[in-house]
Amino acid sequence: MTYDLIVIGGGHAGVEASNAGARMGKKTLLITTLVSQIGACSCNPAIGGLAKGHLVKELSALGGIMGGLTDRATIQFKLLNTTKGPAVRGSRAQIDMDQYAVNAKDLCLKQDNLDLAQELAEELIIEDGKVTGVVTNLGNKYTAKSVILTTGTFLNGIVHIGEKQLEAGRFNELPSNRLGDNLKELGFNVGRLKTGTCPRVAGSSIDFSKLE
């Protein structure tokens, strides 16, 4: 099938990019490994904070959807650093992360000009030095005038659990290895940024009576 725009990845950036294209009247395709995980909040049930809160407001000013999705899933709102100067204050909303993802998926499903495909993008189609489409793991070929990659942690993704390393985008979700290899074959330098969450401990192992 032929589209004006293909977006690869259904996280926060992919949701913003695909909806923006569709609202501009462009026939848009969002390719994601799991439709059920569109808009998933991977690490932290909060939107905003220092710097990030400013980014959300800038997105809203440009017609983005993250702010509205946050409003619909907010549990608690807080302004950080209120005792300090205005330059270092930031707004942050604690959210129901499950409800946020449900709302994001619902918005995508109802958006005119936007199609969803639950597939793995594996190769970019190159013609005369220009990207003209995508080939997926199901052998489907989608062509488009523009392709946007919003793969996040999934591109050649690795998850560290203790001393174990697993190939994954998120825990128990498939990584996008073939697309990462394809980018290397096309001459791109592909690296990896590390993110992390603090270690978890069992509550039953803590003697809370000795704590303040």
PDB file of C-alpha atoms in Angstrom:
ATOM      1  CA  MET A   1       0.000   0.000   0.000  1.00  0.00           C
ATOM      2  CA  THR A   2       1.054   3.581  -0.590  1.00  0.00           C
ATOM      3  CA  TYR A   3       1.034   6.293   2.071  1.00  0.00           C
ATOM      4  CA  ASP A   4       2.158   9.890   2.409  1.00  0.00           C
ATOM      5  CA  LEU A   5       3.856   9.131   5.729  1.00  0.00           C
ATOM      6  CA  ILE A   6       5.024   5.999   7.576  1.00  0.00           C
ATOM      7  CA  VAL A   7       5.939   6.179  11.268  1.00  0.00           C
ATOM      8  CA  ILE A   8       7.852   3.243  12.783  1.00  0.00           C
ATOM      9  CA  GLY A   9       7.302   2.900  16.531  1.00  0.00           C
ATOM     10  CA  GLY A  10       4.206   3.462  18.668  1.00  0.00           C
ATOM     11  CA  GLY A  11       5.660   5.133  21.750  1.00  0.00           C
ATOM     12  CA  HIS A  12       5.194   8.766  22.737  1.00  0.00           C
ATOM     13  CA  ALA A  13       7.124  10.179  19.763  1.00  0.00           C
ATOM     14  CA  GLY A  14       5.448   7.814  17.291  1.00  0.00           C
ATOM     15  CA  VAL A  15       1.990   8.692  18.572  1.00  0.00           C
ATOM     16  CA  GLU A  16       2.741  12.412  18.242  1.00  0.00           C
ATOM     17  CA  ALA A  17       4.282  12.094  14.755  1.00  0.00           C
ATOM     18  CA  SER A  18       1.585   9.854  13.291  1.00  0.00           C
ATOM     19  CA  ASN A  19      -1.293  11.910  14.655  1.00  0.00           C
ATOM     20  CA  ALA A  20       0.317  15.146  13.474  1.00  0.00           C
ATOM     21  CA  GLY A  21       0.669  13.774   9.954  1.00  0.00           C
ATOM     22  CA  ALA A  22      -2.890  12.468   9.908  1.00  0.00           C
ATOM     23  CA  ARG A  23      -4.321  15.768  11.182  1.00  0.00           C
ATOM     24  CA  MET A  24      -2.446  17.540   8.380  1.00  0.00           C
ATOM     25  CA  GLY A  25      -4.481  15.464   5.926  1.00  0.00           C
ATOM     26  CA  LYS A  26      -1.664  13.047   5.076  1.00  0.00           C
ATOM     27  CA  LYS A  27      -2.460   9.368   4.620  1.00  0.00           C
ATOM     28  CA  THR A  28      -0.405   7.940   7.493  1.00  0.00           C
ATOM     29  CA  LEU A  29       0.623   4.454   8.625  1.00  0.00           C
ATOM     30  CA  LEU A  30       1.869   3.702  12.143  1.00  0.00           C
ATOM     31  CA  ILE A  31       3.839   0.430  12.330  1.00  0.00           C
ATOM     32  CA  THR A  32       4.284  -0.968  15.841  1.00  0.00           C
ATOM     33  CA  THR A  33       5.200  -4.343  17.309  1.00  0.00           C
ATOM     34  CA  LEU A  34       2.137  -4.423  19.597  1.00  0.00           C
ATOM     35  CA  VAL A  35      -0.923  -2.245  19.062  1.00  0.00           C
ATOM     36  CA  SER A  36      -1.898  -2.956  22.680  1.00  0.00           C
ATOM     37  CA  GLN A  37       1.275  -1.162  23.828  1.00  0.00           C
ATOM     38  CA  ILE A  38       0.759   2.082  21.912  1.00  0.00           C
ATOM     39  CA  GLY A  39       1.588   5.009  24.209  1.00  0.00           C
ATOM     40  CA  ALA A  40       2.950   2.737  26.951  1.00  0.00           C
ATOM     41  CA  CYS A  41       4.764   4.510  29.797  1.00  0.00           C
ATOM     42  CA  SER A  42       7.769   2.269  30.131  1.00  0.00           C
ATOM     43  CA  CYS A  43       9.557   3.479  33.258  1.00  0.00           C
ATOM     44  CA  ASN A  44       7.696   6.092  35.234  1.00  0.00           C
ATOM     45  CA  PRO A  45       3.981   6.741  35.860  1.00  0.00           C
ATOM     46  CA  ALA A  46       4.466  10.489  35.477  1.00  0.00           C
ATOM     47  CA  ILE A  47       4.476  13.057  32.692  1.00  0.00           C
ATOM     48  CA  GLY A  48       6.565  16.201  33.012  1.00  0.00           C
ATOM     49  CA  GLY A  49       9.125  17.279  35.571  1.00  0.00           C
ATOM     50  CA  LEU A  50      12.115  19.573  35.111  1.00  0.00           C
ATOM     51  CA  ALA A  51      12.751  20.221  31.411  1.00  0.00           C
ATOM     52  CA  LYS A  52      10.355  17.435  30.422  1.00  0.00           C
ATOM     53  CA  GLY A  53       7.386  19.462  31.626  1.00  0.00           C
ATOM     54  CA  HIS A  54       8.468  22.338  29.397  1.00  0.00           C
ATOM     55  CA  LEU A  55       8.700  19.949  26.449  1.00  0.00           C
ATOM     56  CA  VAL A  56       5.130  18.732  27.022  1.00  0.00           C
ATOM     57  CA  LYS A  57       3.883  22.322  27.042  1.00  0.00           C
ATOM     58  CA  GLU A  58       5.783  23.084  23.838  1.00  0.00           C
ATOM     59  CA  LEU A  59       4.173  20.030  22.216  1.00  0.00           C
ATOM     60  CA  SER A  60       0.749  21.272  23.313  1.00  0.00           C
ATOM     61  CA  ALA A  61       1.461  24.715  21.869  1.00  0.00           C
ATOM     62  CA  LEU A  62       2.259  23.044  18.539  1.00  0.00           C
ATOM     63  CA  GLY A  63      -0.975  21.049  18.600  1.00  0.00           C
ATOM     64  CA  GLY A  64       0.455  17.894  20.166  1.00  0.00           C
ATOM     65  CA  ILE A  65      -1.590  15.396  22.152  1.00  0.00           C
ATOM     66  CA  MET A  66       0.550  14.398  25.153  1.00  0.00           C
ATOM     67  CA  GLY A  67      -0.798  17.196  27.351  1.00  0.00           C
ATOM     68  CA  GLY A  68      -4.421  16.274  26.655  1.00  0.00           C
ATOM     69  CA  LEU A  69      -3.754  12.569  27.232  1.00  0.00           C
ATOM     70  CA  THR A  70      -2.084  13.478  30.523  1.00  0.00           C
ATOM     71  CA  ASP A  71      -5.068  15.550  31.652  1.00  0.00           C
ATOM     72  CA  ARG A  72      -7.367  12.571  31.083  1.00  0.00           C
ATOM     73  CA  ALA A  73      -5.188  10.201  33.138  1.00  0.00           C
ATOM     74  CA  THR A  74      -3.890  12.509  35.908  1.00  0.00           C
ATOM     75  CA  ILE A  75      -4.003  11.328  39.531  1.00  0.00           C
ATOM     76  CA  GLN A  76      -2.003  14.159  41.121  1.00  0.00           C
ATOM     77  CA  PHE A  77      -0.443  17.371  39.825  1.00  0.00           C
ATOM     78  CA  LYS A  78       2.581  19.044  41.411  1.00  0.00           C
ATOM     79  CA  LEU A  79       4.785  22.048  40.714  1.00  0.00           C
ATOM     80  CA  LEU A  80       8.409  21.224  41.531  1.00  0.00           C
ATOM     81  CA  ASN A  81      10.922  23.627  43.133  1.00  0.00           C
ATOM     82  CA  THR A  82       8.297  26.164  44.219  1.00  0.00           C
ATOM     83  CA  THR A  83      10.688  27.558  46.850  1.00  0.00           C
ATOM     84  CA  LYS A  84      13.289  28.356  44.181  1.00  0.00           C
ATOM     85  CA  GLY A  85      13.371  30.766  41.256  1.00  0.00           C
ATOM     86  CA  PRO A  86      10.962  30.514  38.288  1.00  0.00           C
ATOM     87  CA  ALA A  87      13.708  29.272  35.961  1.00  0.00           C
ATOM     88  CA  VAL A  88      14.013  25.941  37.807  1.00  0.00           C
ATOM     89  CA  ARG A  89      10.336  25.255  38.473  1.00  0.00           C
ATOM     90  CA  GLY A  90       8.613  22.487  36.591  1.00  0.00           C
ATOM     91  CA  SER A  91       5.170  20.925  36.466  1.00  0.00           C
ATOM     92  CA  ARG A  92       4.699  17.177  36.791  1.00  0.00           C
ATOM     93  CA  ALA A  93       1.579  15.014  36.711  1.00  0.00           C
ATOM     94  CA  GLN A  94       1.419  11.589  38.318  1.00  0.00           C
ATOM     95  CA  ILE A  95      -0.769   9.517  35.986  1.00  0.00           C
ATOM     96  CA  ASP A  96      -2.621   6.257  35.721  1.00  0.00           C
ATOM     97  CA  MET A  97      -0.132   4.813  33.218  1.00  0.00           C
ATOM     98  CA  ASP A  98      -2.529   2.082  32.084  1.00  0.00           C
ATOM     99  CA  GLN A  99      -5.309   4.578  31.409  1.00  0.00           C
ATOM    100  CA  TYR A 100      -2.883   6.838  29.567  1.00  0.00           C
ATOM    101  CA  ALA A 101      -1.975   4.018  27.153  1.00  0.00           C
ATOM    102  CA  VAL A 102      -5.635   3.084  26.655  1.00  0.00           C
ATOM    103  CA  ASN A 103      -6.462   6.699  25.794  1.00  0.00           C
ATOM    104  CA  ALA A 104      -3.489   6.976  23.413  1.00  0.00           C
ATOM    105  CA  LYS A 105      -4.467   3.793  21.571  1.00  0.00           C
ATOM    106  CA  ASP A 106      -8.104   4.865  21.399  1.00  0.00           C
ATOM    107  CA  LEU A 107      -7.083   8.227  19.935  1.00  0.00           C
ATOM    108  CA  CYS A 108      -4.964   6.533  17.259  1.00  0.00           C
ATOM    109  CA  LEU A 109      -7.710   4.069  16.342  1.00  0.00           C
ATOM    110  CA  LYS A 110     -10.230   6.881  15.880  1.00  0.00           C
ATOM    111  CA  GLN A 111      -7.944   9.334  14.060  1.00  0.00           C
ATOM    112  CA  ASP A 112      -8.914   9.943  10.423  1.00  0.00           C
ATOM    113  CA  ASN A 113      -6.171   9.267   7.830  1.00  0.00           C
ATOM    114  CA  LEU A 114      -4.270   7.022  10.272  1.00  0.00           C
ATOM    115  CA  ASP A 115      -3.865   3.254   9.810  1.00  0.00           C
ATOM    116  CA  LEU A 116      -2.175   0.919  12.318  1.00  0.00           C
ATOM    117  CA  ALA A 117      -0.108  -2.151  11.435  1.00  0.00           C
ATOM    118  CA  GLN A 118       1.020  -4.656  14.080  1.00  0.00           C
ATOM    119  CA  GLU A 119       4.253  -5.734  12.405  1.00  0.00           C
ATOM    120  CA  LEU A 120       8.027  -5.445  12.748  1.00  0.00           C
ATOM    121  CA  ALA A 121       9.635  -3.014  10.319  1.00  0.00           C
ATOM    122  CA  GLU A 122      12.746  -4.797   9.043  1.00  0.00           C
ATOM    123  CA  GLU A 123      14.139  -2.900   6.063  1.00  0.00           C
ATOM    124  CA  LEU A 124      13.921   0.527   4.513  1.00  0.00           C
ATOM    125  CA  ILE A 125      13.253   0.608   0.779  1.00  0.00           C
ATOM    126  CA  ILE A 126      15.837   2.833  -0.916  1.00  0.00           C
ATOM    127  CA  GLU A 127      15.412   4.152  -4.459  1.00  0.00           C
ATOM    128  CA  ASP A 128      17.846   6.635  -6.036  1.00  0.00           C
ATOM    129  CA  GLY A 129      19.334   7.395  -2.638  1.00  0.00           C
ATOM    130  CA  LYS A 130      15.964   8.178  -1.054  1.00  0.00           C
ATOM    131  CA  VAL A 131      13.831   6.250   1.439  1.00  0.00           C
ATOM    132  CA  THR A 132      10.591   5.313  -0.304  1.00  0.00           C
ATOM    133  CA  GLY A 133       9.083   2.718   1.999  1.00  0.00           C
ATOM    134  CA  VAL A 134       9.377  -0.126   4.476  1.00  0.00           C
ATOM    135  CA  VAL A 135       9.434  -3.942   4.361  1.00  0.00           C
ATOM    136  CA  THR A 136       8.047  -5.760   7.428  1.00  0.00           C
ATOM    137  CA  ASN A 137       8.595  -9.186   8.962  1.00  0.00           C
ATOM    138  CA  LEU A 138       5.364 -10.363   7.305  1.00  0.00           C
ATOM    139  CA  GLY A 139       6.801  -9.571   3.882  1.00  0.00           C
ATOM    140  CA  ASN A 140       4.505  -6.597   3.402  1.00  0.00           C
ATOM    141  CA  LYS A 141       5.864  -3.629   1.480  1.00  0.00           C
ATOM    142  CA  TYR A 142       4.547  -0.181   2.302  1.00  0.00           C
ATOM    143  CA  THR A 143       5.639   2.797   0.211  1.00  0.00           C
ATOM    144  CA  ALA A 144       5.544   6.437   1.285  1.00  0.00           C
ATOM    145  CA  LYS A 145       6.856   9.891   0.524  1.00  0.00           C
ATOM    146  CA  SER A 146       8.383  10.117   4.020  1.00  0.00           C
ATOM    147  CA  VAL A 147       9.384   7.640   6.746  1.00  0.00           C
ATOM    148  CA  ILE A 148       9.955   8.616  10.399  1.00  0.00           C
ATOM    149  CA  LEU A 149      11.787   6.327  12.841  1.00  0.00           C
ATOM    150  CA  THR A 150      10.643   6.565  16.474  1.00  0.00           C
ATOM    151  CA  THR A 151      11.974   3.204  17.649  1.00  0.00           C
ATOM    152  CA  GLY A 152      13.081   4.283  21.123  1.00  0.00           C
ATOM    153  CA  THR A 153      14.831   1.513  23.068  1.00  0.00           C
ATOM    154  CA  PHE A 154      13.708  -1.217  20.663  1.00  0.00           C
ATOM    155  CA  LEU A 155      16.394  -0.748  17.984  1.00  0.00           C
ATOM    156  CA  ASN A 156      18.883  -3.584  18.751  1.00  0.00           C
ATOM    157  CA  GLY A 157      17.493  -3.391  22.281  1.00  0.00           C
ATOM    158  CA  ILE A 158      19.059  -5.159  25.267  1.00  0.00           C
ATOM    159  CA  VAL A 159      17.540  -5.482  28.751  1.00  0.00           C
ATOM    160  CA  HIS A 160      19.809  -6.042  31.768  1.00  0.00           C
ATOM    161  CA  ILE A 161      18.264  -8.016  34.647  1.00  0.00           C
ATOM    162  CA  GLY A 162      20.834  -8.656  37.353  1.00  0.00           C
ATOM    163  CA  GLU A 163      23.788 -10.218  35.549  1.00  0.00           C
ATOM    164  CA  LYS A 164      21.608 -11.454  32.674  1.00  0.00           C
ATOM    165  CA  GLN A 165      21.273  -9.732  29.312  1.00  0.00           C
ATOM    166  CA  LEU A 166      18.216 -10.313  27.143  1.00  0.00           C
ATOM    167  CA  GLU A 167      17.455  -9.055  23.659  1.00  0.00           C
ATOM    168  CA  ALA A 168      14.261  -7.025  24.110  1.00  0.00           C
ATOM    169  CA  GLY A 169      12.717  -3.638  23.483  1.00  0.00           C
ATOM    170  CA  ARG A 170      10.985  -3.731  26.834  1.00  0.00           C
ATOM    171  CA  PHE A 171      10.849  -6.781  29.098  1.00  0.00           C
ATOM    172  CA  ASN A 172       9.084  -9.625  27.228  1.00  0.00           C
ATOM    173  CA  GLU A 173       8.709  -7.506  24.061  1.00  0.00           C
ATOM    174  CA  LEU A 174      10.579  -8.197  20.824  1.00  0.00           C
ATOM    175  CA  PRO A 175      13.518  -5.937  19.884  1.00  0.00           C
ATOM    176  CA  SER A 176      13.891  -4.429  16.420  1.00  0.00           C
ATOM    177  CA  ASN A 177      17.170  -6.124  15.504  1.00  0.00           C
ATOM    178  CA  ARG A 178      16.737  -6.519  11.760  1.00  0.00           C
ATOM    179  CA  LEU A 179      15.957  -2.817  11.266  1.00  0.00           C
ATOM    180  CA  GLY A 180      19.011  -1.913  13.330  1.00  0.00           C
ATOM    181  CA  ASP A 181      21.177  -4.177  11.168  1.00  0.00           C
ATOM    182  CA  ASN A 182      19.641  -2.671   8.040  1.00  0.00           C
ATOM    183  CA  LEU A 183      20.595   0.844   9.146  1.00  0.00           C
ATOM    184  CA  LYS A 184      24.181  -0.346   9.651  1.00  0.00           C
ATOM    185  CA  GLU A 185      24.143  -1.890   6.164  1.00  0.00           C
ATOM    186  CA  LEU A 186      23.038   1.482   4.801  1.00  0.00           C
ATOM    187  CA  GLY A 187      26.080   3.143   6.359  1.00  0.00           C
ATOM    188  CA  PHE A 188      24.608   4.664   9.515  1.00  0.00           C
ATOM    189  CA  ASN A 189      26.519   4.626  12.800  1.00  0.00           C
ATOM    190  CA  VAL A 190      24.135   2.914  15.220  1.00  0.00           C
ATOM    191  CA  GLY A 191      24.740   3.287  18.962  1.00  0.00           C
ATOM    192  CA  ARG A 192      22.761   2.682  22.113  1.00  0.00           C
ATOM    193  CA  LEU A 193      21.776   4.989  24.966  1.00  0.00           C
ATOM    194  CA  LYS A 194      21.427   3.322  28.355  1.00  0.00           C
ATOM    195  CA  THR A 195      18.400   3.949  30.506  1.00  0.00           C
ATOM    196  CA  GLY A 196      17.755   2.301  33.835  1.00  0.00           C
ATOM    197  CA  THR A 197      15.394   1.804  36.749  1.00  0.00           C
ATOM    198  CA  CYS A 198      16.486   1.320  40.328  1.00  0.00           C
ATOM    199  CA  PRO A 199      16.779  -2.204  41.768  1.00  0.00           C
ATOM    200  CA  ARG A 200      13.638  -3.694  43.265  1.00  0.00           C
ATOM    201  CA  VAL A 201      13.639  -5.348  46.689  1.00  0.00           C
ATOM    202  CA  ALA A 202      10.980  -7.534  48.280  1.00  0.00           C
ATOM    203  CA  GLY A 203       8.978  -5.625  50.874  1.00  0.00           C
ATOM    204  CA  SER A 204       8.975  -8.719  53.108  1.00  0.00           C
ATOM    205  CA  SER A 205      12.776  -8.440  53.381  1.00  0.00           C
ATOM    206  CA  ILE A 206      12.615  -5.006  55.080  1.00  0.00           C
ATOM    207  CA  ASP A 207      12.150  -4.437  58.801  1.00  0.00           C
ATOM    208  CA  PHE A 208      10.073  -1.270  58.588  1.00  0.00           C
ATOM    209  CA  SER A 209       9.975  -0.910  62.404  1.00  0.00           C
ATOM    210  CA  LYS A 210      13.601   0.255  62.309  1.00  0.00           C
ATOM    211  CA  LEU A 211      12.923   2.927  59.719  1.00  0.00           C
ATOM    212  CA  GLU A 212      11.695   6.496  60.120  1.00  0.00           C
TER     213      GLU A 212
END
